[in-house]
CSV table of C-alpha atoms and ligand atoms in Angstrom, one decimal:
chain,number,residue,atom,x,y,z
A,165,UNK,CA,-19.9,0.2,-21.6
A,166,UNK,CA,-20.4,1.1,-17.9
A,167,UNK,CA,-18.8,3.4,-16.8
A,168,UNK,CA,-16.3,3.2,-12.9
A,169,UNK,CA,-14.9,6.1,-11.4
A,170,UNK,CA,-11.7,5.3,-8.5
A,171,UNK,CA,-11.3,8.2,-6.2
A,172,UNK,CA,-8.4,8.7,-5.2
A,173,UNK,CA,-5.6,11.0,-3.8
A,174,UNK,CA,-1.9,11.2,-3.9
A,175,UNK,CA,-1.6,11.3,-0.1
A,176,UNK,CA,1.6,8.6,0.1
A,177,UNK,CA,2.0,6.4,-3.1
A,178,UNK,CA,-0.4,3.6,-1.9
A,179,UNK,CA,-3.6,5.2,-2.9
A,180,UNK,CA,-2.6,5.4,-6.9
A,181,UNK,CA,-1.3,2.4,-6.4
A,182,UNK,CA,-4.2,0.5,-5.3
A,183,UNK,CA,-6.4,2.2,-8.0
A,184,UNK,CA,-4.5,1.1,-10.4
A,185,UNK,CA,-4.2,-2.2,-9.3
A,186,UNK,CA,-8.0,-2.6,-9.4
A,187,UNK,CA,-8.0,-1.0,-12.8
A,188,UNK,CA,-5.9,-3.3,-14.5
A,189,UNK,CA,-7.9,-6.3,-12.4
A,190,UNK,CA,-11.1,-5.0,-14.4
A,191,UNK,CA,-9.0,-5.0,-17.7
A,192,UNK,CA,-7.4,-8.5,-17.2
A,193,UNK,CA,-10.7,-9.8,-16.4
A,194,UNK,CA,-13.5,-7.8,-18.4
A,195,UNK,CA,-11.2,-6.2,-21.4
A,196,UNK,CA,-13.3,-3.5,-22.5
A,197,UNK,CA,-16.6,-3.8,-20.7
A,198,UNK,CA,-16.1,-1.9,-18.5
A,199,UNK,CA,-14.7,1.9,-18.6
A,200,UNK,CA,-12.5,2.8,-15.5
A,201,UNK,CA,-11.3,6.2,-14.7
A,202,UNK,CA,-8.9,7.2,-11.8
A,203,UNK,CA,-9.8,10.4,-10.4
A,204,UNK,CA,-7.6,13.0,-8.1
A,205,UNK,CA,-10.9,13.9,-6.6
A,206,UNK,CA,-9.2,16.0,-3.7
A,207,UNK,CA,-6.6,17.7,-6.1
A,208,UNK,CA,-9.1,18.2,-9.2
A,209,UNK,CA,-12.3,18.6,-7.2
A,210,UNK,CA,-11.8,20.7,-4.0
A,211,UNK,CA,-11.5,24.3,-4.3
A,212,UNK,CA,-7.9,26.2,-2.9
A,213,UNK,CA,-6.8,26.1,-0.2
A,214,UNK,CA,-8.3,22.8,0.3
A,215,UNK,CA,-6.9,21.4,-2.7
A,216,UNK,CA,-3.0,22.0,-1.6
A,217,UNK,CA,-4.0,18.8,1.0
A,218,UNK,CA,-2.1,16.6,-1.2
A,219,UNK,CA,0.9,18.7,-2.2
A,220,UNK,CA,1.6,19.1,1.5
A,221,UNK,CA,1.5,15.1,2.9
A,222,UNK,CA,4.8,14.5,1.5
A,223,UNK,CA,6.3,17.3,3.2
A,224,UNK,CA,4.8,16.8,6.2
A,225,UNK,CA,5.3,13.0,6.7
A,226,UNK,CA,8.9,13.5,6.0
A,227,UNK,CA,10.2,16.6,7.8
A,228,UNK,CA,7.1,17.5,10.6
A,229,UNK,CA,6.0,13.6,11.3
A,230,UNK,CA,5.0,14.9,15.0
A,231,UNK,CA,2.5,16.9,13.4
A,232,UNK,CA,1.6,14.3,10.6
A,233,UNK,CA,0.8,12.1,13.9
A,234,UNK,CA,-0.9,14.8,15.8
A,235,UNK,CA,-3.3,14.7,12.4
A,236,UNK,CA,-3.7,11.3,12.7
A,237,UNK,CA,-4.3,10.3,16.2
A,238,UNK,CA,-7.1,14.1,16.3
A,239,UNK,CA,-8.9,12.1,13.0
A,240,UNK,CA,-9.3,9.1,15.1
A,241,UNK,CA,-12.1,11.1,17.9
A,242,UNK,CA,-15.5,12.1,16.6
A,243,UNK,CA,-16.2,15.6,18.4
A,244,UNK,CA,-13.0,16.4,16.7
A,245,UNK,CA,-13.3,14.4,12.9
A,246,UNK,CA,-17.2,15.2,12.8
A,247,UNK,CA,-17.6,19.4,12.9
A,248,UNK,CA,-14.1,18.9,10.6
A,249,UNK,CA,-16.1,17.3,8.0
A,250,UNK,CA,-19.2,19.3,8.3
A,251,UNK,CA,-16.9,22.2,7.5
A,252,UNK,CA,-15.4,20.8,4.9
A,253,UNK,CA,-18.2,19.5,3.1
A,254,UNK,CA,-19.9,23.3,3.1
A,255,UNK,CA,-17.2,24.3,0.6
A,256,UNK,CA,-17.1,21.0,-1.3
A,257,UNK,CA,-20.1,19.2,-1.7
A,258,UNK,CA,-21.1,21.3,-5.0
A,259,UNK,CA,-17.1,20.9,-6.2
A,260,UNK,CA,-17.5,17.2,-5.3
A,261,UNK,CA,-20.7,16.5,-7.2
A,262,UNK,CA,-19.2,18.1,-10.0
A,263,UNK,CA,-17.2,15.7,-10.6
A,264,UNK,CA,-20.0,12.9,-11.0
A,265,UNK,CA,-21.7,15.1,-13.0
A,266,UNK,CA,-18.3,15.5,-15.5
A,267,UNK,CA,-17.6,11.8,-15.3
A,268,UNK,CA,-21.4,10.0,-15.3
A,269,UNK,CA,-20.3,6.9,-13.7
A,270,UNK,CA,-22.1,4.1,-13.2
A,271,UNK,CA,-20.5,2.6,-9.9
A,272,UNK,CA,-17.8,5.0,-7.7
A,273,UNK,CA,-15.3,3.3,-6.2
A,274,UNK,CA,-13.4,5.0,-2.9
A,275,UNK,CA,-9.8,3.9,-2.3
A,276,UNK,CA,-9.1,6.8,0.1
A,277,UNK,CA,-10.4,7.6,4.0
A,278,UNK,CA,-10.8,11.3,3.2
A,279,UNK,CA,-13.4,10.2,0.1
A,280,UNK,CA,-16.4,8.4,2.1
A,281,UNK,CA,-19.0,11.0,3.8
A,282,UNK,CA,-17.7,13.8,1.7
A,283,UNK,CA,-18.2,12.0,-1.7
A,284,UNK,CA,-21.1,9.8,-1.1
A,285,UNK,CA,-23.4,13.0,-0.1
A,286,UNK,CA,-22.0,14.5,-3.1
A,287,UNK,CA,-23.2,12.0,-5.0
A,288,UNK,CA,-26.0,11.4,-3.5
A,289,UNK,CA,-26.8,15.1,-4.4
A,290,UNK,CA,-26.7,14.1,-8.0
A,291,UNK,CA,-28.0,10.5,-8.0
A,292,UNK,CA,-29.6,7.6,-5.5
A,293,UNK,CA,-29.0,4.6,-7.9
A,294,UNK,CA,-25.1,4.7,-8.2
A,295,UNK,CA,-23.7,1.8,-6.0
A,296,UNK,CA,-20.9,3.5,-4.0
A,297,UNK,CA,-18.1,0.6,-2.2
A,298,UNK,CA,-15.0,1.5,-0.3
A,299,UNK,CA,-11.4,-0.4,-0.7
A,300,UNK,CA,-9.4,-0.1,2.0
A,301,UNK,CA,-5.8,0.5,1.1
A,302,UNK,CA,-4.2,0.2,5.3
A,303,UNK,CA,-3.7,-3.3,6.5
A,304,UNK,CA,-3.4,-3.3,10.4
A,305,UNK,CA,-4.6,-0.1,11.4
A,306,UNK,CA,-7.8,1.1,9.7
A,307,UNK,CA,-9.2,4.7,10.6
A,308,UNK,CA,-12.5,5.0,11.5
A,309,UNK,CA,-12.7,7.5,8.2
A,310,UNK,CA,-12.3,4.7,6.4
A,311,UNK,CA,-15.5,2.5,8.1
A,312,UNK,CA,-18.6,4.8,6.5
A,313,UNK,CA,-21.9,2.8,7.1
A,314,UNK,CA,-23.6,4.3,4.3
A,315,UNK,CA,-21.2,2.7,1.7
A,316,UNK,CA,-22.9,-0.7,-0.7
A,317,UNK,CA,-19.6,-2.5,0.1
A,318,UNK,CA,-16.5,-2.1,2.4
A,319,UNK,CA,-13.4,-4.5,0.7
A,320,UNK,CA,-10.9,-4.9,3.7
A,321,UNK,CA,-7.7,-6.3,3.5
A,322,UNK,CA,-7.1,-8.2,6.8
A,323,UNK,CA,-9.7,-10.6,9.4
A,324,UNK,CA,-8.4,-7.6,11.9
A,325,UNK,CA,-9.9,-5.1,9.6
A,326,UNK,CA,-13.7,-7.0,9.1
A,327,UNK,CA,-13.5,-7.2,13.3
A,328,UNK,CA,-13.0,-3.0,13.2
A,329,UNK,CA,-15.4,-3.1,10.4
A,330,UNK,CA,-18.1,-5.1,12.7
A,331,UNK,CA,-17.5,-2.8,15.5
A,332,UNK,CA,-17.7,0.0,13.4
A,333,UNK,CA,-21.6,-0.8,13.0
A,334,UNK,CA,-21.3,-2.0,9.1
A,335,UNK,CA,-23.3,-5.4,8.4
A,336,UNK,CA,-22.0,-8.7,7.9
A,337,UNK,CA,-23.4,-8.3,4.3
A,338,UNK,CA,-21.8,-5.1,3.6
A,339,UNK,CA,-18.1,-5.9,4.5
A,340,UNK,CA,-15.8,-8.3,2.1
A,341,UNK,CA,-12.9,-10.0,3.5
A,342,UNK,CA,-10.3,-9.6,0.0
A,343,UNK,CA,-7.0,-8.9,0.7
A,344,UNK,CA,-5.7,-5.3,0.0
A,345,UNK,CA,-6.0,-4.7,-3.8
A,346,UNK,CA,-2.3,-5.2,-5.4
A,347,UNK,CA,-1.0,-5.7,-9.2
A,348,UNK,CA,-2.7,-8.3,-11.0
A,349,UNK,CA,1.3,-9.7,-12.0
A,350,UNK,CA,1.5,-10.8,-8.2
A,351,UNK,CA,-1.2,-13.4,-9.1
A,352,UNK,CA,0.2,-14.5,-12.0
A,353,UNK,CA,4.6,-15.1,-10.8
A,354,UNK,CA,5.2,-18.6,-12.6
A,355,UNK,CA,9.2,-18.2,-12.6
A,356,UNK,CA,11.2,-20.2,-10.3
A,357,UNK,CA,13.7,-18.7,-8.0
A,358,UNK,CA,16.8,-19.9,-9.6
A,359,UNK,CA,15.9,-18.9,-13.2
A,360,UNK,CA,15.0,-15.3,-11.8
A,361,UNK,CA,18.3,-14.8,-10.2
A,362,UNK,CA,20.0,-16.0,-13.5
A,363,UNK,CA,17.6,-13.5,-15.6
A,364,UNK,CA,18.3,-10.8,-12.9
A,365,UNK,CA,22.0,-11.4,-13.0
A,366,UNK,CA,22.0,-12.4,-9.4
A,367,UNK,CA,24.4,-15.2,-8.0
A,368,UNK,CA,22.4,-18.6,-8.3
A,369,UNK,CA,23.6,-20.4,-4.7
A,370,UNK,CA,23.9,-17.3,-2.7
A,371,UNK,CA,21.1,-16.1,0.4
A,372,UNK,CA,19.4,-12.9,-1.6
A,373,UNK,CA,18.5,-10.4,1.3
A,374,UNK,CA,16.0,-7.1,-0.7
A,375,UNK,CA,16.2,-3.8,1.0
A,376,UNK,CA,13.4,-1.6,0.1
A,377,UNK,CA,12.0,1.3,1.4
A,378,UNK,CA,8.9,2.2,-0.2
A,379,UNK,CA,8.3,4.0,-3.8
A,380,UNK,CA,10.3,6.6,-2.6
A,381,UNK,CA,12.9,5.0,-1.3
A,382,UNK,CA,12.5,7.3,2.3
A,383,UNK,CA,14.5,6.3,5.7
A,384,UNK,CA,18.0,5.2,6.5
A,385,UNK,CA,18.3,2.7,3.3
A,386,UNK,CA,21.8,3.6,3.3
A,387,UNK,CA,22.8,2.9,6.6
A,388,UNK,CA,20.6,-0.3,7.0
A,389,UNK,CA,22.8,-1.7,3.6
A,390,UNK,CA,25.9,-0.7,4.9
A,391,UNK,CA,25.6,-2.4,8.6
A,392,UNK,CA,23.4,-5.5,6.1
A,393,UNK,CA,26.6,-6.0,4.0
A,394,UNK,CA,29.2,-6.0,6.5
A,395,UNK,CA,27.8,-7.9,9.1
A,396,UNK,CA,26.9,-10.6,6.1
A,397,UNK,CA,30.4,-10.6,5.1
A,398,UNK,CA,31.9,-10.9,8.7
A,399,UNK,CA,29.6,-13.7,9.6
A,400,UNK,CA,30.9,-15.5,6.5
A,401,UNK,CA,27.1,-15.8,4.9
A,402,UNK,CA,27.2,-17.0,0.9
A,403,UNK,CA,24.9,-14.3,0.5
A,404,UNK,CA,24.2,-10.8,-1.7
A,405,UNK,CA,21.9,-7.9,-1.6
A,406,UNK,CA,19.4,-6.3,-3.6
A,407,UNK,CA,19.4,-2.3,-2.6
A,408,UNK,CA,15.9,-1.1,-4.3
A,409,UNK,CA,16.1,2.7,-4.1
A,410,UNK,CA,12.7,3.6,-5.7
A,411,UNK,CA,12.6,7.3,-7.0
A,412,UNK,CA,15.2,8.1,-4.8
A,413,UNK,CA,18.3,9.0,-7.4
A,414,UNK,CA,20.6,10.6,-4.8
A,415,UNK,CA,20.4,7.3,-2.8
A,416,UNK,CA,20.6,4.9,-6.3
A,417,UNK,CA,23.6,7.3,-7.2
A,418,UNK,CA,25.3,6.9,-3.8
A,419,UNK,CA,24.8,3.5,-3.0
A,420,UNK,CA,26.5,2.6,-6.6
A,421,UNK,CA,29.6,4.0,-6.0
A,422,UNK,CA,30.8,2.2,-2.9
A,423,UNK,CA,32.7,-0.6,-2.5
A,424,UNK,CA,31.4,-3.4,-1.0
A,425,UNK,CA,32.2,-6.7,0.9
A,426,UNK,CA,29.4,-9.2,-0.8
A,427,UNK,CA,27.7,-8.6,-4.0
A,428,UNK,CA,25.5,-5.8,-3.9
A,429,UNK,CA,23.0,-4.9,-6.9
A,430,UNK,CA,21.8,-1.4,-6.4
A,431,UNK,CA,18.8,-0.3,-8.5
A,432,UNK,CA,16.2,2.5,-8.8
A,433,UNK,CA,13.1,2.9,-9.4
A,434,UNK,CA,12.0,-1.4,-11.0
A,435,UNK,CA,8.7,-2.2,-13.1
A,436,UNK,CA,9.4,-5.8,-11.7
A,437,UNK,CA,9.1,-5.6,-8.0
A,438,UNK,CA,7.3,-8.6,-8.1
A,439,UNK,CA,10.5,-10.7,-10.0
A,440,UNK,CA,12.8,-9.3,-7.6
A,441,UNK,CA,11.1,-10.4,-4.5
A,442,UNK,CA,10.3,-14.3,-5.7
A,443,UNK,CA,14.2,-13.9,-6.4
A,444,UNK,CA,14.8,-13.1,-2.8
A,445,UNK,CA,15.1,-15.1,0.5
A,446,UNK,CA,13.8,-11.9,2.8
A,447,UNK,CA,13.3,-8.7,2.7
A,448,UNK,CA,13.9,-5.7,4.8
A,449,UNK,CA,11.1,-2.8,4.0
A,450,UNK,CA,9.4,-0.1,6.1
A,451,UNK,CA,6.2,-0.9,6.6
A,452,UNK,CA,4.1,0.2,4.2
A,453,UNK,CA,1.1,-1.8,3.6
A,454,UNK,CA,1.5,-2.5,-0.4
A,455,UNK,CA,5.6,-4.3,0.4
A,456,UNK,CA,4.1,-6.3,2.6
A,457,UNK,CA,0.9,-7.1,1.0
A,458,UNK,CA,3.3,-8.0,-1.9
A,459,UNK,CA,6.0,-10.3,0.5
A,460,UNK,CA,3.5,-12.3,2.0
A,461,UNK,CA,1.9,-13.3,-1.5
A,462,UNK,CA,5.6,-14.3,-2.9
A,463,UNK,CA,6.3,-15.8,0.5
A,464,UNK,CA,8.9,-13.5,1.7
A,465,UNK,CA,9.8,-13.2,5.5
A,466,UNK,CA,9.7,-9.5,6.4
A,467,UNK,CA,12.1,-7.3,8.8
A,468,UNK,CA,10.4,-4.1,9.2
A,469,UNK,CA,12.8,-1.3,9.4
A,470,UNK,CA,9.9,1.5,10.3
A,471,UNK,CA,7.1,2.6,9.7
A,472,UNK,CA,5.2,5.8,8.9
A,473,UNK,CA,3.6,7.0,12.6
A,474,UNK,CA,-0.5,6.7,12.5
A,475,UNK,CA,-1.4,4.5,9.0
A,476,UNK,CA,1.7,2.1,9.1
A,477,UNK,CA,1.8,1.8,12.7
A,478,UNK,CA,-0.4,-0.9,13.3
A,479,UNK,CA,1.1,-3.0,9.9
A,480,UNK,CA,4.3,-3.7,12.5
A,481,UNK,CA,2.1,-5.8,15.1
A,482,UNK,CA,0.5,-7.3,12.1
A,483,UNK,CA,3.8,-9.0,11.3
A,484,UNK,CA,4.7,-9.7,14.1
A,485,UNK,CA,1.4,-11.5,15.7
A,486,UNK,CA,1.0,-13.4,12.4
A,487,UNK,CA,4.3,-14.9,12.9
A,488,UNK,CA,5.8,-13.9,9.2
A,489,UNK,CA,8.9,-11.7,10.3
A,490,UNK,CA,10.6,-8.9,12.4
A,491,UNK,CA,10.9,-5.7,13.6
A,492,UNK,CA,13.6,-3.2,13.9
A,493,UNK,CA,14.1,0.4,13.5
A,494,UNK,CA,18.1,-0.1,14.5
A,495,UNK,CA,20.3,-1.0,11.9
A,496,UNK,CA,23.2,-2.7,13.5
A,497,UNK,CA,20.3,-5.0,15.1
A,498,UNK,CA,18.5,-5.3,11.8
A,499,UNK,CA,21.8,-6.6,10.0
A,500,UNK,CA,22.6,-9.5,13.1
A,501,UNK,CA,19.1,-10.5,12.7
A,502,UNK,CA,19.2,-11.3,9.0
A,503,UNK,CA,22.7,-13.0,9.3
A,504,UNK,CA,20.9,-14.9,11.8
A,505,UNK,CA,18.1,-15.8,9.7
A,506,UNK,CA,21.0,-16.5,6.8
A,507,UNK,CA,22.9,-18.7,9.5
A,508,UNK,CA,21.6,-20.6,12.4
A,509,UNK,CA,17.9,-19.5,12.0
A,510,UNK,CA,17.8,-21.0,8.8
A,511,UNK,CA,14.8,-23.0,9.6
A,512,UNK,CA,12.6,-20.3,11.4
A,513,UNK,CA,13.2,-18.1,8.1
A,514,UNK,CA,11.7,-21.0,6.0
A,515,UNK,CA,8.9,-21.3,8.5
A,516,UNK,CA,8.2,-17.3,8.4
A,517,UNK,CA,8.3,-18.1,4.5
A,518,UNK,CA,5.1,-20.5,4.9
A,519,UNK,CA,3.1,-18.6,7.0
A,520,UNK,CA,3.8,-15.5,4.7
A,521,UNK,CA,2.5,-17.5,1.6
A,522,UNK,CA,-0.3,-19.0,3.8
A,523,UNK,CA,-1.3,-14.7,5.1
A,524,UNK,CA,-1.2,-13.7,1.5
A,525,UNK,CA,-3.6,-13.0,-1.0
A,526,UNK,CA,-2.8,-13.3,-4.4
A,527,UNK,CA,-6.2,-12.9,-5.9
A,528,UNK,CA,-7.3,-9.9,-4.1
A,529,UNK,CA,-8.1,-7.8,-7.0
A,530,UNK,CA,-9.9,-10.4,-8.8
A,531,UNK,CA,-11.8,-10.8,-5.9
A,532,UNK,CA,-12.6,-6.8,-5.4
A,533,UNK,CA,-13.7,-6.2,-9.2
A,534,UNK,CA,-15.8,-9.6,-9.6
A,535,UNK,CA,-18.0,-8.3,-6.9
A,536,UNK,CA,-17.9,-5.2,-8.3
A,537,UNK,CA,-19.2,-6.6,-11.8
A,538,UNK,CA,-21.6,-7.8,-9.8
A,539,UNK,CA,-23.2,-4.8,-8.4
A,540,UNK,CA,-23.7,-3.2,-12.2
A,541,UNK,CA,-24.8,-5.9,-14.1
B,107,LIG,N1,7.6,-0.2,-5.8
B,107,LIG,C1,7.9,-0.5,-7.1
B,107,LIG,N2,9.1,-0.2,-7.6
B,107,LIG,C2,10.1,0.3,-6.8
B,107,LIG,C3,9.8,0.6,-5.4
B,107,LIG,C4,8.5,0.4,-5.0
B,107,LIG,O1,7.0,-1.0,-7.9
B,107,LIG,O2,11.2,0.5,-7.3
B,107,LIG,C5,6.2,-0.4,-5.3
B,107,LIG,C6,6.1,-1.6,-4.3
B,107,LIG,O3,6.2,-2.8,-5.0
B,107,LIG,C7,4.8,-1.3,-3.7
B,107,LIG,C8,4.8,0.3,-3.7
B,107,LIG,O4,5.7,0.7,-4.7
B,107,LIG,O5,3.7,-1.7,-4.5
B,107,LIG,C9,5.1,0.9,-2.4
B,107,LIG,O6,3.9,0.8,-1.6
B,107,LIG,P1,4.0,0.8,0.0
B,107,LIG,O7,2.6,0.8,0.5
B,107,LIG,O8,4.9,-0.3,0.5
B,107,LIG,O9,4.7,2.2,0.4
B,107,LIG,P2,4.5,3.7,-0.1
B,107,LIG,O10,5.5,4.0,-1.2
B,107,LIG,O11,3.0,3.8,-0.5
B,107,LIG,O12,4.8,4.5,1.1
C-alpha cells in the first residue's frame, strides 16, 4: 500500500480542512490503496518556541489583526521572507526530516505556504525519489510562499492563481488548474431544493438567505442577522434565514433566544453544510476561501461580509470581477442588498446563481488525487 503524508497546520481551519478533503478524495476513489496520513508538521515537528506558531494565529487574527497583516504583507518581499527561512530552517531541517523518516511516505503532499522550502530540503535530506506537490488552499490571493519551483506539482485553485504561478517562474507542466480541494459530498448533492427545505424543516415557498461566518463562526454574525431579519420583514419579503454559528456556542446560545420578525433557524456547528447551502437562495459569509469554494459549486450568490486582512483579501475582488455576488462589511447595507436581491433584483440574483455554478468546481479533489495516483504508480 503506498504510503501519502499531507502536511499540514492548524493556522485558520482551511488547512485541516483541505487535507481532509483530499483524504477522503483518495478513499472514495482508491479505498484502501492507498495509505494517507495528515500531519501537524509545524506543531509535531518544529522544536519550541517555533512550534507555539500555530497556537498563536488564532489569537492574533482575532485580537492584533494589524500585526497579523504586518506578517503578511513582510512575507510577501524576498530580502525579508528569504534570511527568515534560512533561519528557520537551521533549527528545523533535522526536526523536519524526522518526520519522513517516522512516517516513510511514498509521495508528500503540502497544503500549507509555511511547508514548501522548509520541507522539501528536509526531505530531500532523507530521500531524492519522493514526488513532493503543493495544493494551494487561498483562492484569489496566493503568497509567493506558496509558488516553490522546486515542487513535482503546484494544484491551484483559480486561472488567477496559474497566471501568479507562471510568473512565479513554475512551468506550464508543473502547475494544474483544479479548483481548491473541498469535501468529496459537494460533488456528489443530488437533493432538490424543495425536498431539502422540507428535510431541514425550512418553509418550502419562502427566499432562504444563510448567514455564515466561517468554522468559527468569527465577526459581527449577530448584528448582520439582526439588521438581515428586520429589514426582510419591513420590506415585506416571504423569506427566512439560516444563522450558521459554527463553533461559536455563545453566538448559537444568543442568537436562539431572541425573538424574531421572519423565521429564523439558528444552528451550531452542521456536518451538512453542503445540504444547507443547495437549500438556500444566497448566502452571506466572510470570505474565507473554503464558503465560497463551496457556494459557487452549489450555485449560491455570495455577499461577503469581510474578510480576514492578507489571505482572504484578494477572495473579495475574486467575487466581485467574476460577477457571482457582493461585498459589504456594513450591516445595515448588507441587509438592503439582500432584500434587494429578494425583491426587485430577483433576476440578477438568479444570473449571479449561474455564473457561481459555471466558477465552481465540483470535482476538484478528484482531480488533485487522480494526478496524484499518477505520480506513484
Ligand atoms: N463549516 C462547516 N460547518 C459549520 C461551519 C463551517 O462544515 O458549521 C465549514 C464550511 O463549510 C467550510 C469551512 O468550515 O468548509 C470554513 O472554511 P473557510 O475557508 O470558509 O473559513 P475558515 O473557517 O477556514 O476561516
Amino acid at each position: 500500500m503506498a504510503k501519502i503524508m499531507i502536511l499540514m497546520s492548524d493556522t485558520g481551519g482551511g488547512h485541516r480542512a483541505s487535507a481532509q478533503a483530499l483524504q477522503a478524495g483518495f478513499i472514495e476513489r482508491y479505498g484502501d490503496r492507498f495509505h494517507v496520513e495528515i500531519v501537524e508538521l509545524w506543531r509535531d515537528y518544529t522544536p519550541w518556541p517555533i512550534n507555539q506558531l500555530p497556537k498563536s494565529y488564532s489569537p492574533i487574527v482575532n485580537r492584533g489583526v494589524w500585526f497579523w497583516k504586518f506578517l503578511w504583507d513582510a512575507s510577501q518581499q524576498p530580502w525579508v521572507v528569504n534570511p527568515v527561512l534560512n533561519l528557520v530552517g537551521l533549527f528545523v531541517r533535522d526536526t523536519i526530516r524526522r518526520a519522513f523518516v517516522d512516517h516513510q511516505p511514498d509521495l508528500v503532499v503540502s497544503v500549507h505556504p509555511l511547508m514548501q522550502q522548509l520541507a522539501l530540503t528536509s526531505l530531500r535530506d532523507w530521500r531524492k525519489d519522493v514526488p513532493f506537490v503543493t495544493v494551494i488552499t487561498d483562492l484569489g490571493t496566493i503568497n509567493p510562499l506558496w509558488l516553490f519551483r522546486k515542487a513535482d506539482r503546484c494544484f491551484v485553485p483559480t486561472d488567477e492563481a496559474y497566471q501568479q504561478g507562471l510568473c512565479a517562474g513554475l512551468r506550464a507542466d508543473q502547475l494544474v488548474m483544479s479548483g481548491l480541494p473541498i469535501r468529496p459530498i459537494f460533488a456528489h448533492s443530488t437533493l432538490a431544493e424543495t425536498e431539502l427545505r422540507w428535510k431541514l424543516g425550512l418553509a418550502e415557498d419562502r427566499l432562504t438567505a444563510l448567514v455564515v461566518s466561517g468554522g468559527e463562526g468569527m465577526g459581527p454574525v449577530a448584528t448582520i442577522a439582526h439588521n438581515l431579519a428586520e429589514r426582510l420583514a419591513m420590506d415585506g419579503r416571504h423569506a427566512q434565514l439560516v444563522v450558521i454559528c459554527g463553533r461559536n456556542e455563545q453566538l448559537r446560545q444568543d442568537l436562539s433566544k431572541r425573538d424574531w420578525p421572519i423565521p429564523v433557524h439558528v444552528h451550531g456547528f452542521v456536518e451538512n453544510m453542503a445540504e444547507w447551502m443547495v437549500a438556500s437562495d444566497c448566502i452571506v459569509t466572510k470570505a474565507g476561501p473554503g464558503t465560497i469554494a463551496e457556494a459557487l459549486i452549489t450555485g449560491l450568490p455570495i455577499l461577503l461580509s469581510g474578510f480576514i486582512p492578507g489571505q482572504e483579501e484578494g477572495n473579495v475582488p475574486y467575487v466581485l470581477d467574476h460577477g457571482v455576488g457582493a461585498y459589504s462589511p456594513n450591516p445595515t447595507e448588507i441587509a438592503a442588498i439582500v432584500s434587494r436581491w429578494f425583491g426587485p433584483e430577483q433576476d440578477k440574483l438568479s444570473d449571479m446563481a449561474q455564473k457561481a455554478k459555471a466558477l465552481g468546481h465540483p470535482q476538484a479533489t478528484f482531480a488533485i488525487v487522480e494526478e496524484i495516483a499518477r505520480l506513484i504508480t
